[in-house]
Short mmCIF file of C-alpha atoms and ligand atoms in Angstrom, two decimals:
data_model
loop_
_atom_site.label_atom_id
_atom_site.label_comp_id
_atom_site.label_asym_id
_atom_site.label_seq_id
_atom_site.Cartn_x
_atom_site.Cartn_y
_atom_site.Cartn_z
CA UNK A 17 104.46 80.31 118.59
CA UNK A 18 106.19 83.02 116.45
CA UNK A 19 109.81 82.17 115.78
CA UNK A 20 110.74 85.75 116.54
CA UNK A 21 113.50 86.43 118.92
CA UNK A 22 111.34 88.54 121.09
CA UNK A 23 108.78 87.42 123.46
CA UNK A 24 105.09 88.42 123.44
CA UNK A 25 102.17 88.01 125.87
CA UNK A 26 101.55 90.83 128.37
CA UNK A 27 104.63 92.67 127.31
CA UNK A 28 104.34 95.17 124.60
CA UNK A 29 107.50 95.18 122.52
CA UNK A 30 108.74 98.56 121.89
CA UNK A 31 110.16 99.02 118.32
CA UNK A 32 112.11 102.33 118.05
CA UNK A 33 112.41 103.73 114.44
CA UNK A 34 113.99 107.06 115.34
CA UNK A 35 116.89 106.26 113.33
CA UNK A 36 115.01 105.29 110.29
CA UNK A 37 111.41 106.73 110.01
CA UNK A 38 112.68 109.53 112.51
CA UNK A 39 115.49 110.27 110.13
CA UNK A 40 113.15 110.62 107.23
CA UNK A 41 111.63 113.86 108.93
CA UNK A 42 112.14 116.64 106.52
CA UNK A 43 115.28 118.68 107.47
CA UNK A 44 116.80 115.68 109.45
CA UNK A 45 120.13 114.10 108.76
CA UNK A 46 122.52 112.28 111.02
CA UNK A 47 126.07 111.37 110.51
CA UNK A 48 126.78 107.57 111.11
CA UNK A 49 128.42 108.64 114.54
CA UNK A 50 125.36 110.52 115.74
CA UNK A 51 123.13 107.36 114.89
CA UNK A 52 125.53 105.31 116.75
CA UNK A 53 125.27 107.66 119.78
CA UNK A 54 121.49 107.70 119.69
CA UNK A 55 121.42 103.77 119.43
CA UNK A 56 123.61 103.50 122.55
CA UNK A 57 121.17 105.73 124.25
CA UNK A 58 118.34 103.48 123.07
CA UNK A 59 120.07 100.47 124.50
CA UNK A 60 120.15 102.30 127.84
CA UNK A 61 116.53 103.22 127.49
CA UNK A 62 115.82 99.36 126.98
CA UNK A 63 113.80 99.39 123.80
CA UNK A 64 113.27 95.73 122.54
CA UNK A 65 114.02 96.68 118.74
CA UNK A 66 116.08 99.30 117.08
CA UNK A 67 115.36 99.99 113.38
CA UNK A 68 118.96 101.19 112.93
CA UNK A 69 118.14 102.46 109.23
CA UNK A 70 117.42 101.47 105.58
CA UNK A 71 120.68 99.74 104.52
CA UNK A 72 120.13 100.04 100.80
CA UNK A 73 119.12 103.73 100.87
CA UNK A 74 122.68 104.91 101.10
CA UNK A 75 126.40 103.92 101.76
CA UNK A 76 126.35 106.06 104.97
CA UNK A 77 123.19 104.44 106.27
CA UNK A 78 124.58 101.09 105.40
CA UNK A 79 127.70 101.87 107.43
CA UNK A 80 125.55 103.41 110.51
CA UNK A 81 123.40 100.02 110.51
CA UNK A 82 126.36 97.81 110.39
CA UNK A 83 128.20 99.53 113.26
CA UNK A 84 125.08 99.37 115.29
CA UNK A 85 124.46 95.76 114.45
CA UNK A 86 128.10 95.00 115.51
CA UNK A 87 128.46 97.14 118.59
CA UNK A 88 124.99 97.47 120.29
CA UNK A 89 124.23 94.52 122.35
CA UNK A 90 120.64 93.66 123.82
CA UNK A 91 117.75 94.98 121.35
CA UNK A 92 117.04 93.29 118.11
CA UNK A 93 118.81 95.20 115.36
CA UNK A 94 116.66 95.65 112.13
CA UNK A 95 116.97 97.14 108.63
CA UNK A 96 114.24 98.21 106.40
CA UNK A 97 114.13 96.91 102.97
CA UNK A 98 111.85 97.47 99.97
CA UNK A 99 110.47 94.11 98.86
CA UNK A 100 113.21 93.84 96.18
CA UNK A 101 116.04 91.33 96.35
CA UNK A 102 118.87 93.92 96.40
CA UNK A 103 117.49 95.87 99.41
CA UNK A 104 116.77 92.54 101.11
CA UNK A 105 120.45 91.36 100.64
CA UNK A 106 121.68 94.85 101.64
CA UNK A 107 119.79 94.89 104.82
CA UNK A 108 121.04 91.26 105.58
CA UNK A 109 124.66 92.25 104.91
CA UNK A 110 124.42 95.15 107.14
CA UNK A 111 122.70 93.41 110.20
CA UNK A 112 124.14 89.82 109.84
CA UNK A 113 126.74 90.33 112.60
CA UNK A 114 124.03 91.44 115.29
CA UNK A 115 123.20 88.98 118.01
CA UNK A 116 119.69 89.25 117.17
CA UNK A 117 119.25 90.73 113.58
CA UNK A 118 115.75 91.29 111.95
CA UNK A 119 115.04 92.22 108.16
CA UNK A 120 111.84 94.46 107.84
CA UNK A 121 110.31 94.28 104.41
CA UNK A 122 107.66 96.65 103.42
CA UNK A 123 105.29 96.82 100.20
CA UNK A 124 102.15 98.91 99.51
CA UNK A 125 98.80 97.20 99.63
CA UNK A 126 96.22 99.98 99.19
CA UNK A 127 94.65 100.36 95.97
CA UNK A 128 95.72 104.07 95.71
CA UNK A 129 99.42 103.14 96.36
CA UNK A 130 99.30 99.92 94.12
CA UNK A 131 97.85 102.12 91.22
CA UNK A 132 99.89 105.20 91.45
CA UNK A 133 103.16 104.39 93.31
CA UNK A 134 103.64 100.64 92.43
CA UNK A 135 101.71 100.67 89.14
CA UNK A 136 100.98 96.97 89.70
CA UNK A 137 97.88 94.80 90.34
CA UNK A 138 96.98 93.04 93.71
CA UNK A 139 98.08 89.63 92.28
CA UNK A 140 101.65 90.90 91.45
CA UNK A 141 101.95 92.68 94.95
CA UNK A 142 100.75 89.58 96.56
CA UNK A 143 103.50 87.56 94.69
CA UNK A 144 106.25 90.15 95.44
CA UNK A 145 105.22 89.99 99.19
CA UNK A 146 105.92 86.26 99.23
CA UNK A 147 109.05 86.39 97.29
CA UNK A 148 110.46 89.21 99.43
CA UNK A 149 109.47 87.49 102.75
CA UNK A 150 110.71 84.18 101.49
CA UNK A 151 114.08 85.80 100.51
CA UNK A 152 114.39 87.57 103.84
CA UNK A 153 113.56 84.34 105.71
CA UNK A 154 116.33 82.63 103.93
CA UNK A 155 118.77 84.88 105.49
CA UNK A 156 117.23 85.54 108.97
CA UNK A 157 114.92 83.70 111.28
CA UNK A 158 113.38 87.21 112.44
CA UNK A 159 111.44 88.84 109.51
CA UNK A 160 108.82 91.69 109.95
CA UNK A 161 106.47 92.40 106.99
CA UNK A 162 104.59 95.55 106.67
CA UNK A 163 101.78 96.25 103.93
CA UNK A 164 102.18 100.00 103.55
CA UNK A 165 99.12 102.05 103.76
CA UNK A 166 97.34 99.06 105.39
CA UNK A 167 94.58 101.46 107.00
CA UNK A 168 93.37 102.29 103.37
CA UNK A 169 93.88 98.68 102.09
CA UNK A 170 90.86 96.61 101.49
CA UNK A 171 90.67 94.73 104.52
CA UNK A 172 89.94 91.38 102.75
CA UNK A 173 92.97 91.88 100.82
CA UNK A 174 94.97 92.81 103.90
CA UNK A 175 94.08 89.67 105.58
CA UNK A 176 95.06 87.55 102.47
CA UNK A 177 98.47 89.29 102.08
CA UNK A 178 99.23 88.92 105.85
CA UNK A 179 98.42 85.16 105.83
CA UNK A 180 100.49 84.82 102.81
CA UNK A 181 103.54 86.69 104.51
CA UNK A 182 103.18 84.49 107.65
CA UNK A 183 103.33 81.34 105.53
CA UNK A 184 106.28 82.54 103.71
CA UNK A 185 108.28 83.16 107.03
CA UNK A 186 107.14 86.64 108.63
CA UNK A 187 107.38 86.30 112.35
CA UNK A 188 106.09 89.87 112.97
CA UNK A 189 103.20 91.41 110.81
CA UNK A 190 103.04 95.25 111.07
CA UNK A 191 99.93 97.17 110.36
CA UNK A 192 100.89 100.71 109.33
CA UNK A 193 98.65 103.68 109.42
CA UNK A 194 101.14 105.21 106.88
CA UNK A 195 99.26 108.57 106.48
CA UNK A 196 97.84 108.98 109.79
CA UNK A 197 94.23 108.45 108.43
CA UNK A 198 92.73 106.29 110.91
CA UNK A 199 91.04 106.90 114.40
CA UNK A 200 91.18 104.81 117.63
CA UNK A 201 87.77 103.12 117.13
CA UNK A 202 88.42 102.10 113.46
CA UNK A 203 92.05 101.13 114.02
CA UNK A 204 91.09 99.02 117.06
CA UNK A 205 88.50 97.20 114.89
CA UNK A 206 91.04 96.59 112.07
CA UNK A 207 93.40 95.07 114.60
CA UNK A 208 90.64 92.75 115.98
CA UNK A 209 89.67 91.95 112.39
CA UNK A 210 93.43 90.97 111.73
CA UNK A 211 93.03 88.47 114.72
CA UNK A 212 89.63 87.09 113.89
CA UNK A 213 90.31 86.72 109.96
CA UNK A 214 94.01 85.85 109.60
CA UNK A 215 93.92 82.16 110.10
CA UNK A 216 97.80 81.70 110.83
CA UNK A 217 97.83 84.98 112.91
CA UNK A 218 98.83 83.07 116.07
CA UNK A 219 102.32 82.28 114.42
CA UNK A 220 103.22 85.96 114.33
CA UNK A 221 103.43 89.08 116.60
CA UNK A 222 101.06 91.87 115.46
CA UNK A 223 102.63 95.23 115.29
CA UNK A 224 101.48 98.59 114.68
CA UNK A 225 102.96 101.64 113.18
CA UNK A 226 101.11 104.84 113.32
CA UNK A 227 101.46 108.25 111.64
CA UNK A 228 100.40 111.37 113.41
CA UNK A 229 98.90 113.36 110.68
CA UNK A 230 95.59 113.94 112.50
CA UNK A 231 97.47 113.79 115.90
CA UNK A 232 96.06 110.54 116.73
CA UNK A 233 99.16 108.30 116.38
CA UNK A 234 99.61 107.51 120.13
CA UNK A 235 95.84 106.91 120.62
CA UNK A 236 95.64 104.61 117.54
CA UNK A 237 98.54 102.75 118.83
CA UNK A 238 97.14 102.17 122.20
CA UNK A 239 93.70 101.09 120.82
CA UNK A 240 95.73 98.53 118.95
CA UNK A 241 97.24 97.37 122.22
CA UNK A 242 93.58 97.07 123.64
CA UNK A 243 92.85 94.70 120.64
CA UNK A 244 95.77 92.46 121.16
CA UNK A 245 98.64 94.09 119.15
CA UNK A 246 101.93 93.44 121.22
CA UNK A 247 104.52 95.37 119.25
CA UNK A 248 104.32 99.22 119.02
CA UNK A 249 106.48 101.16 116.67
CA UNK A 250 107.44 104.78 117.07
CA UNK A 251 110.04 107.50 117.53
CA UNK A 252 111.30 109.44 120.39
CA UNK A 253 109.87 112.91 120.63
CA UNK A 254 107.27 111.76 117.92
CA UNK A 255 109.80 112.42 114.97
CA UNK A 256 109.16 110.85 111.53
CA UNK A 257 107.62 111.49 108.06
CA UNK A 258 105.45 114.54 107.91
CA UNK A 259 103.64 115.06 111.21
CA UNK A 260 105.69 112.09 112.77
CA UNK A 261 105.07 108.76 114.08
CA UNK A 262 103.59 107.75 117.47
CA UNK A 263 105.77 109.39 120.29
CA UNK A 264 107.18 106.39 121.97
CA UNK A 265 107.57 108.11 125.34
CA UNK A 266 103.87 108.78 125.30
CA UNK A 267 102.92 105.13 124.42
CA UNK A 268 105.19 103.85 126.89
CA UNK A 269 104.04 106.04 129.75
CA UNK A 270 100.33 105.58 128.92
CA UNK A 271 101.14 101.90 129.24
CA UNK A 272 103.02 102.23 132.57
CA UNK A 273 100.51 104.81 134.09
CA UNK A 274 97.43 102.92 133.12
CA UNK A 275 98.36 99.46 133.36
CA UNK A 276 95.26 98.92 135.15
CA UNK A 277 93.56 99.67 131.95
CA UNK A 278 95.60 98.00 129.20
CA UNK A 279 96.91 95.28 131.26
CA UNK A 280 100.21 95.06 129.35
CA UNK A 281 103.26 97.13 129.39
CA UNK A 282 106.88 97.60 128.13
CA UNK A 283 110.25 96.67 129.84
CA UNK A 284 111.76 100.10 129.05
CA UNK A 285 113.82 101.90 131.69
CA UNK A 286 111.56 104.88 131.84
CA UNK A 287 114.21 107.01 133.76
CA UNK A 288 116.15 107.07 130.58
CA UNK A 289 113.32 108.79 128.56
CA UNK A 290 114.28 112.34 129.55
CA UNK A 291 117.93 111.91 128.50
CA UNK A 292 116.89 110.01 125.38
CA UNK A 293 114.55 112.86 124.28
CA UNK A 294 117.14 115.53 124.92
CA UNK A 295 119.81 113.70 122.91
CA UNK A 296 117.48 113.05 119.95
CA UNK A 297 116.14 116.71 120.04
CA UNK A 298 119.88 117.98 120.38
CA UNK A 299 121.18 115.64 117.38
CA UNK A 300 118.23 116.01 115.06
CA UNK A 301 118.26 119.95 115.82
CA UNK A 302 114.44 119.70 116.51
CA UNK A 303 113.48 121.53 119.57
CA UNK A 304 110.79 119.95 121.85
CA UNK A 305 107.53 122.13 122.36
CA UNK A 306 107.37 123.20 126.02
CA UNK A 307 103.82 121.44 126.46
CA UNK A 308 104.90 118.36 124.81
CA UNK A 309 103.44 115.35 127.00
CA UNK A 310 106.16 113.48 129.15
CA UNK A 311 109.22 115.40 128.07
CA UNK A 312 108.21 118.98 127.30
CA UNK A 313 109.70 121.81 129.74
CA UNK A 314 106.37 122.36 131.01
CA UNK A 315 105.14 118.76 131.43
CA UNK A 316 105.78 118.88 135.22
CA UNK A 317 105.51 122.61 135.92
CA UNK A 318 102.41 123.83 137.68
CA UNK A 319 101.66 127.44 136.70
CA UNK A 320 98.29 128.51 138.33
CA UNK A 321 98.18 129.38 142.16
CA UNK A 322 95.40 126.88 142.70
CA UNK A 323 97.21 123.96 141.12
CA UNK A 324 100.30 125.11 142.94
CA UNK A 325 98.71 125.17 146.38
CA UNK A 326 97.00 121.78 146.12
CA UNK A 327 100.19 120.12 144.54
CA UNK A 328 102.21 121.31 147.53
CA UNK A 329 99.83 119.74 149.84
CA UNK A 330 99.61 116.69 147.92
CA UNK A 331 101.62 115.86 144.63
CA UNK A 332 98.79 113.59 143.22
CA UNK A 333 96.29 116.18 143.06
CA UNK A 334 97.75 117.63 139.80
CA UNK A 335 100.55 114.89 138.85
CA UNK A 336 99.69 111.52 137.46
CA UNK A 337 103.42 110.40 137.23
CA UNK A 338 106.43 111.21 139.17
CA UNK A 339 108.71 113.34 137.15
CA UNK A 340 111.54 111.38 138.29
CA UNK A 341 110.18 108.25 136.83
CA UNK A 342 110.83 109.66 133.22
CA UNK A 343 114.13 111.02 134.16
CA UNK A 344 113.10 114.60 134.71
CA UNK A 345 115.88 116.31 136.63
CA UNK A 346 114.37 119.80 136.95
CA UNK A 347 116.40 122.75 137.13
CA UNK A 348 118.40 122.22 140.44
CA UNK A 349 121.25 124.38 141.02
CA UNK A 350 124.08 122.17 141.13
CA UNK A 351 127.34 123.78 140.58
CA UNK A 352 129.14 127.06 140.76
CA UNK A 353 132.44 128.75 140.23
CA UNK A 354 134.11 127.11 142.93
CA UNK A 355 133.06 123.49 142.03
CA UNK A 356 136.14 121.43 141.08
CA UNK A 357 137.07 118.57 138.47
CA UNK A 358 135.65 115.84 140.85
CA UNK A 359 132.38 117.62 141.51
CA UNK A 360 131.91 118.15 137.72
CA UNK A 361 132.66 114.52 136.94
CA UNK A 362 130.36 113.23 139.69
CA UNK A 363 127.52 115.42 138.52
CA UNK A 364 127.92 114.57 134.85
CA UNK A 365 127.96 110.94 135.88
CA UNK A 366 124.60 111.51 137.34
CA UNK A 367 123.39 112.94 134.24
CA UNK A 368 124.57 109.86 132.26
CA UNK A 369 127.99 111.17 131.03
CA UNK A 370 130.93 109.00 131.79
CA UNK A 371 134.20 110.96 130.95
CA UNK A 372 137.71 109.75 130.61
CA UNK A 373 140.52 111.81 132.22
CA UNK A 374 141.34 113.38 128.82
CA UNK A 375 137.70 114.22 128.00
CA UNK A 376 137.32 115.84 131.53
CA UNK A 377 140.53 117.72 131.06
CA UNK A 378 139.32 118.97 127.78
CA UNK A 379 135.91 120.12 129.15
CA UNK A 380 136.96 121.70 132.44
CA UNK A 381 138.13 124.92 131.02
CA UNK A 382 135.03 125.32 129.06
CA UNK A 383 132.99 124.63 132.41
CA UNK A 384 135.09 127.23 134.23
CA UNK A 385 134.39 129.82 131.38
CA UNK A 386 130.65 129.20 131.80
CA UNK A 387 130.79 129.11 135.53
CA UNK A 388 132.58 132.75 135.26
CA UNK A 389 129.75 134.06 133.04
CA UNK A 390 126.90 132.45 135.00
CA UNK A 391 126.28 132.78 138.77
CA UNK A 392 124.56 129.28 138.79
CA UNK A 393 125.10 126.21 136.52
CA UNK A 394 122.23 123.95 136.13
CA UNK A 395 121.85 120.52 134.87
CA UNK A 396 120.30 121.66 131.80
CA UNK A 397 123.56 124.04 131.30
CA UNK A 398 125.67 120.82 131.79
CA UNK A 399 123.87 119.11 129.04
CA UNK A 400 124.35 121.86 126.81
CA UNK A 401 127.87 122.01 127.56
CA UNK A 402 128.13 118.34 126.77
CA UNK A 403 126.37 118.61 123.45
CA UNK A 404 128.89 121.51 122.70
CA UNK A 405 131.68 119.10 123.48
CA UNK A 406 130.53 116.49 121.31
CA UNK A 407 129.92 118.72 118.40
CA UNK A 408 133.49 120.10 118.94
CA UNK A 409 135.22 116.59 119.15
CA UNK A 410 133.02 115.13 116.39
CA UNK A 411 134.25 117.84 113.97
CA UNK A 412 137.81 117.75 114.96
CA UNK A 413 139.26 117.51 111.44
CA UNK A 414 136.95 120.27 110.19
CA UNK A 415 136.59 123.91 110.76
CA UNK A 416 136.50 125.20 114.27
CA UNK A 417 134.94 128.38 115.61
CA UNK A 418 137.91 130.56 117.02
CA UNK A 419 136.28 133.81 117.69
CA UNK A 420 133.78 136.73 116.64
CA UNK A 421 133.36 140.36 116.92
CA UNK A 422 130.54 142.22 115.82
CA UNK A 423 129.21 145.68 115.31
CA UNK A 424 125.39 146.02 115.19
CA UNK A 425 122.56 148.31 115.68
CA UNK A 426 120.20 150.66 113.70
CA UNK A 427 123.01 153.39 113.47
CA UNK A 428 125.82 151.27 111.78
CA UNK A 429 125.98 148.98 108.88
CA UNK A 430 126.15 145.45 110.71
CA UNK A 431 129.57 143.90 110.38
CA UNK A 432 131.36 140.79 111.84
CA UNK A 433 135.02 139.77 112.07
CA UNK A 434 135.08 136.06 112.41
CA UNK A 435 138.15 133.63 112.96
CA UNK A 436 137.73 130.07 112.02
CA UNK A 437 140.38 127.23 112.34
CA UNK A 438 141.00 125.31 109.15
CA UNK A 439 141.24 121.72 108.54
CA UNK A 440 144.98 122.12 107.80
CA UNK A 441 145.46 123.51 111.34
CA UNK A 442 145.80 127.30 110.14
CA UNK A 443 143.13 129.79 110.92
CA UNK A 444 141.84 132.72 108.91
CA UNK A 445 140.16 135.95 109.98
CA UNK A 446 137.50 137.81 107.65
CA UNK A 447 135.20 140.85 108.12
CA UNK A 448 131.95 141.09 106.27
CA UNK A 449 128.90 143.31 106.34
CA UNK A 450 125.50 141.97 106.30
CA UNK A 451 121.71 142.92 107.07
CA UNK A 452 122.26 142.14 110.75
CA UNK A 453 124.84 140.67 113.19
CA UNK A 454 123.85 137.00 112.23
CA UNK A 455 123.79 137.52 108.55
CA UNK A 456 127.32 139.27 108.70
CA UNK A 457 128.74 136.50 110.70
CA UNK A 458 127.41 134.00 108.09
CA UNK A 459 128.91 136.06 105.36
CA UNK A 460 132.21 136.28 106.93
CA UNK A 461 132.11 132.39 107.33
CA UNK A 462 131.21 131.94 103.77
CA UNK A 463 134.26 133.79 102.63
CA UNK A 464 136.36 131.20 104.80
CA UNK A 465 135.04 127.76 104.12
CA UNK A 466 134.91 125.89 100.77
CA UNK A 467 131.25 124.62 100.81
CA UNK A 468 128.59 126.78 99.25
CA UNK A 469 125.10 127.10 100.95
CA UNK A 470 122.29 129.26 101.91
CA UNK A 471 120.80 129.86 105.42
CA UNK A 472 117.33 128.44 105.57
CA UNK A 473 116.22 128.57 108.96
CA UNK A 474 117.55 130.17 112.37
CA UNK A 475 116.00 129.59 115.52
CA UNK A 476 117.31 130.40 119.19
CA UNK A 477 116.11 128.91 122.45
CA UNK A 478 117.40 129.51 125.94
CA UNK A 479 118.45 126.38 127.81
CA UNK A 480 117.21 127.67 131.28
CA UNK A 481 115.45 130.93 132.53
CA UNK A 482 117.34 134.08 133.26
CA UNK A 483 119.20 136.72 131.48
CA UNK A 484 122.32 134.77 131.70
CA UNK A 485 121.05 131.67 130.22
CA UNK A 486 122.83 129.60 127.51
CA UNK A 487 121.21 130.40 124.03
CA UNK A 488 121.04 127.23 121.87
CA UNK A 489 120.97 128.15 118.17
CA UNK A 490 119.67 125.86 115.44
CA UNK A 491 120.43 126.44 111.92
CA UNK A 492 119.50 124.80 108.64
CA UNK A 493 121.53 125.51 105.64
CA UNK A 494 120.73 124.28 101.96
CA UNK A 495 123.56 123.01 99.82
CA UNK A 496 123.53 123.69 95.93
CA UNK A 497 121.42 120.49 95.29
CA UNK A 498 118.83 121.35 97.60
CA UNK A 499 119.95 119.15 100.63
CA UNK A 500 119.20 120.40 104.14
CA UNK A 501 121.68 120.15 106.76
CA UNK A 502 121.13 121.07 110.52
CA UNK A 503 123.74 122.70 112.71
CA UNK A 504 123.61 123.66 116.59
CA UNK A 505 125.68 125.85 118.82
CA UNK A 506 125.25 127.02 122.36
CA UNK A 507 126.70 129.89 124.16
CA UNK A 508 125.69 132.65 126.63
CA UNK A 509 126.35 135.01 123.84
CA UNK A 510 124.00 134.17 121.01
CA UNK A 511 126.16 135.54 118.27
CA UNK A 512 128.83 133.17 119.31
CA UNK A 513 126.27 130.56 119.45
CA UNK A 514 125.25 131.40 115.97
CA UNK A 515 128.69 131.39 114.46
CA UNK A 516 129.23 127.84 116.09
CA UNK A 517 126.01 126.71 114.78
CA UNK A 518 126.65 127.79 111.18
CA UNK A 519 130.25 126.29 111.39
CA UNK A 520 128.52 122.95 112.77
CA UNK A 521 126.05 122.83 109.92
CA UNK A 522 129.04 123.48 107.37
CA UNK A 523 131.03 120.70 109.11
CA UNK A 524 127.91 118.34 109.05
CA UNK A 525 127.44 119.05 105.33
CA UNK A 526 131.01 118.01 104.59
CA UNK A 527 130.35 114.73 106.51
CA UNK A 528 126.94 113.86 105.00
CA UNK A 529 127.16 115.69 101.66
CA UNK A 530 127.47 113.26 98.89
CA UNK A 531 125.65 110.54 100.97
CA UNK A 532 122.15 111.92 100.57
CA UNK A 533 120.02 109.62 98.52
CA UNK A 534 116.53 109.87 97.53
CA UNK A 535 115.17 106.45 96.53
CA UNK A 536 111.83 105.72 95.09
CA UNK A 537 109.94 102.44 95.22
CA UNK A 538 109.97 101.83 91.43
CA UNK A 539 113.50 101.47 90.24
O1 KIV B 14 104.66 104.44 107.37
C1 KIV B 14 105.03 103.37 106.99
O2 KIV B 14 104.11 102.75 106.25
C2 KIV B 14 106.35 102.84 106.99
C3 KIV B 14 106.65 101.48 106.56
C4 KIV B 14 107.90 101.36 105.98
C5 KIV B 14 106.44 100.70 107.72
O3 KIV B 14 107.19 103.55 107.58
ZN1 ZN B 15 106.27 105.38 108.85
#
């Protein structure tokens, strides 16, 4: 039996790496506080393992991993580490206060990586793997080992390195399809090969970690489960390096919906999938495509008359899952202008937000403003309002949006007058011209704040249908060293939303700025 702290058999262990591989998505970057909020939601979702980060990669990540390890109870808390002593010791230092800590050591094993990334031979790599796992096991009884680029590794060498890692103390061996190169038939056969050819494999849990470069990550992960793998790694909304990792919600719901086929499933509380997905989209600033399986806006909408007709007669004609089972709450109209504090608190409670009296007092005037602007306030509007509230309170000590007026159109030079609350409690108003109203708003804000940055991306999406919908603006700015920071803002007026998003990006730049580190394998 594996010494690992999680049980195997017919249960598939769900290993969430949204806070590590997901955070490696280009243009992502979370503050320690944002990471903690996501970890708390992952705990509610009931994932088995949270890879909280890569402790050695930066002081900010160390701090985030440590806080998650100390305060999140239930899941195993894991930190990634390169196969070098400093990383392994830093990982342990960050997670040692967790009730169930895990160190995850990785090392490249394919010829192409060994030659060009590591610049080392197979014998050296094998030795490094054994030394690293031995060191990790001297700290922690739960150790995961990943031979990076496993699917392009010579299978005989892969079996050899896995056997050596298990002998050295690895309790989980993870088979990464690092570059998303494999396909379900090939990957399933590789996993079968691992069970057939690694003599001590019964002492470890076999895990998989699939990237989505060819859109096959979830399918490859499921093929691995068919062949005996009992841990699947992935990210909420399929975030991760390049095209991302396996979408955890897709893997979880495939196991749930087709238990008849897979004969194994997860212990996840599937009703928390929707709230988790929306929180991750919001804090990462990556919108979910409408047709995304399980969590897209259209995932449970029926467009054609033929489908609608049959669906209304019998839901299962065109639906294989119940929307409620993944926390889909639709667009039910819940609140209006006359709703009071108790009604707001109760509805937010249903949506998973527990508010203190102070928080409710702070939120209520904003809710009233929204209800005055919109005839009907939906659950999606309330979620947008809560996101705005979090952004507002998290950046308390920073710049605050205080007001904006614009002149725009093709008969004038666009201009914006923006008022911003300063960190010292005062406020400043500046007027600037631009190529359009948003450009003018950003130029005015640039003259107020100290940080220097360039706008790189601007996107607006509506939270609900209708002309009075809340517009959610996502902005990405680049600092003078090329680091990218996302900012979000929501309002029924998209110019206001744009100003809020730009200020949010600048505030996040202030929090994250010096902490962005780019480490390589060869130190
Ligand atoms: O994709 C990969 O190989 C990884 C490893 C660190 C597991 O992310
Ligand atoms: Zn990865």
